[in-house]
Amino acid sequence: MKTFILIAALAGLASCAPKVNLKDEVPIQDCGSKVEIMSIDFDGCTGFPCIVHQGTTATGKLTMKANAATETLTCKIVGIILGGIELPFNGCPVNACDYLSTGDCAVEEGELLVYDMSIPILDVYPKLEITGKWMLKDDQGEDFLCFTIPMKIE
């Protein structure tokens, strides 16, 4: 009986443990999406903040299931600095429909989408820690996808 209780307790603890990242999958911080974010994989990001380097391009994939329909997807990225100030972060390809490796626009409710993310980290960007806020706007200008991730530019 004691053995059963010990095994049950260990199984309970194991189910509460954080998921082991076998690749570069990062925890999701949704900020008001109309999709179910299934996974976010940033190449080279193995911990927080995700470190990106000036003069390189940050890349990754986001897998999601649409909970609403839209004709278009428009990309917008901001960097949030100390005090919650949002600064525009240029370089996001505006027409996100062109970067869907699975699915397409018009997006149908229930559709599985894989969005290929790519953003150049320019040499002119200051070296600092920020929170990146990545959004895909729907045809109404609302957040179809919104997530945040802590980043450090080196």
mmCIF file with all atom_site columns, C-alpha atoms in Angstrom, residues 34-38 63-70 107-113 144:
data_model
loop_
_atom_site.group_PDB
_atom_site.id
_atom_site.type_symbol
_atom_site.label_atom_id
_atom_site.label_alt_id
_atom_site.label_comp_id
_atom_site.label_asym_id
_atom_site.label_entity_id
_atom_site.label_seq_id
_atom_site.pdbx_PDB_ins_code
_atom_site.Cartn_x
_atom_site.Cartn_y
_atom_site.Cartn_z
_atom_site.occupancy
_atom_site.B_iso_or_equiv
_atom_site.pdbx_formal_charge
_atom_site.auth_seq_id
_atom_site.auth_comp_id
_atom_site.auth_asym_id
_atom_site.auth_atom_id
_atom_site.pdbx_PDB_model_num
ATOM 1  C CA . LYS A 1 34  ? -8.278  34.399 -31.800 1.00 0.00 ? 34  LYS A CA 1
ATOM 2  C CA . VAL A 1 35  ? -6.281  31.205 -32.319 1.00 0.00 ? 35  VAL A CA 1
ATOM 3  C CA . GLU A 1 36  ? -5.169  28.322 -30.158 1.00 0.00 ? 36  GLU A CA 1
ATOM 4  C CA . ILE A 1 37  ? -1.386  28.599 -30.109 1.00 0.00 ? 37  ILE A CA 1
ATOM 5  C CA . MET A 1 38  ? -0.139  25.028 -30.219 1.00 0.00 ? 38  MET A CA 1
ATOM 6  C CA . THR A 1 63  ? 1.735   26.364 -35.094 1.00 0.00 ? 63  THR A CA 1
ATOM 7  C CA . MET A 1 64  ? -1.836  27.453 -34.398 1.00 0.00 ? 64  MET A CA 1
ATOM 8  C CA . LYS A 1 65  ? -5.467  26.486 -34.905 1.00 0.00 ? 65  LYS A CA 1
ATOM 9  C CA . ALA A 1 66  ? -7.794  29.255 -36.045 1.00 0.00 ? 66  ALA A CA 1
ATOM 10 C CA . ASN A 1 67  ? -10.811 29.901 -33.817 1.00 0.00 ? 67  ASN A CA 1
ATOM 11 C CA . ALA A 1 68  ? -12.109 32.563 -36.230 1.00 0.00 ? 68  ALA A CA 1
ATOM 12 C CA . ALA A 1 69  ? -12.020 33.285 -39.947 1.00 0.00 ? 69  ALA A CA 1
ATOM 13 C CA . THR A 1 70  ? -10.181 36.139 -41.665 1.00 0.00 ? 70  THR A CA 1
ATOM 14 C CA . VAL A 1 107 ? -8.253  31.516 -43.108 1.00 0.00 ? 107 VAL A CA 1
ATOM 15 C CA . GLU A 1 108 ? -11.200 29.336 -42.133 1.00 0.00 ? 108 GLU A CA 1
ATOM 16 C CA . GLU A 1 109 ? -12.309 28.658 -38.563 1.00 0.00 ? 109 GLU A CA 1
ATOM 17 C CA . GLY A 1 110 ? -10.735 25.381 -37.399 1.00 0.00 ? 110 GLY A CA 1
ATOM 18 C CA . GLU A 1 111 ? -7.877  25.563 -39.934 1.00 0.00 ? 111 GLU A CA 1
ATOM 19 C CA . LEU A 1 112 ? -4.397  24.466 -38.857 1.00 0.00 ? 112 LEU A CA 1
ATOM 20 C CA . LEU A 1 113 ? -1.769  27.083 -39.702 1.00 0.00 ? 113 LEU A CA 1
ATOM 21 C CA . PHE A 1 144 ? -5.839  37.289 -34.689 1.00 0.00 ? 144 PHE A CA 1
#
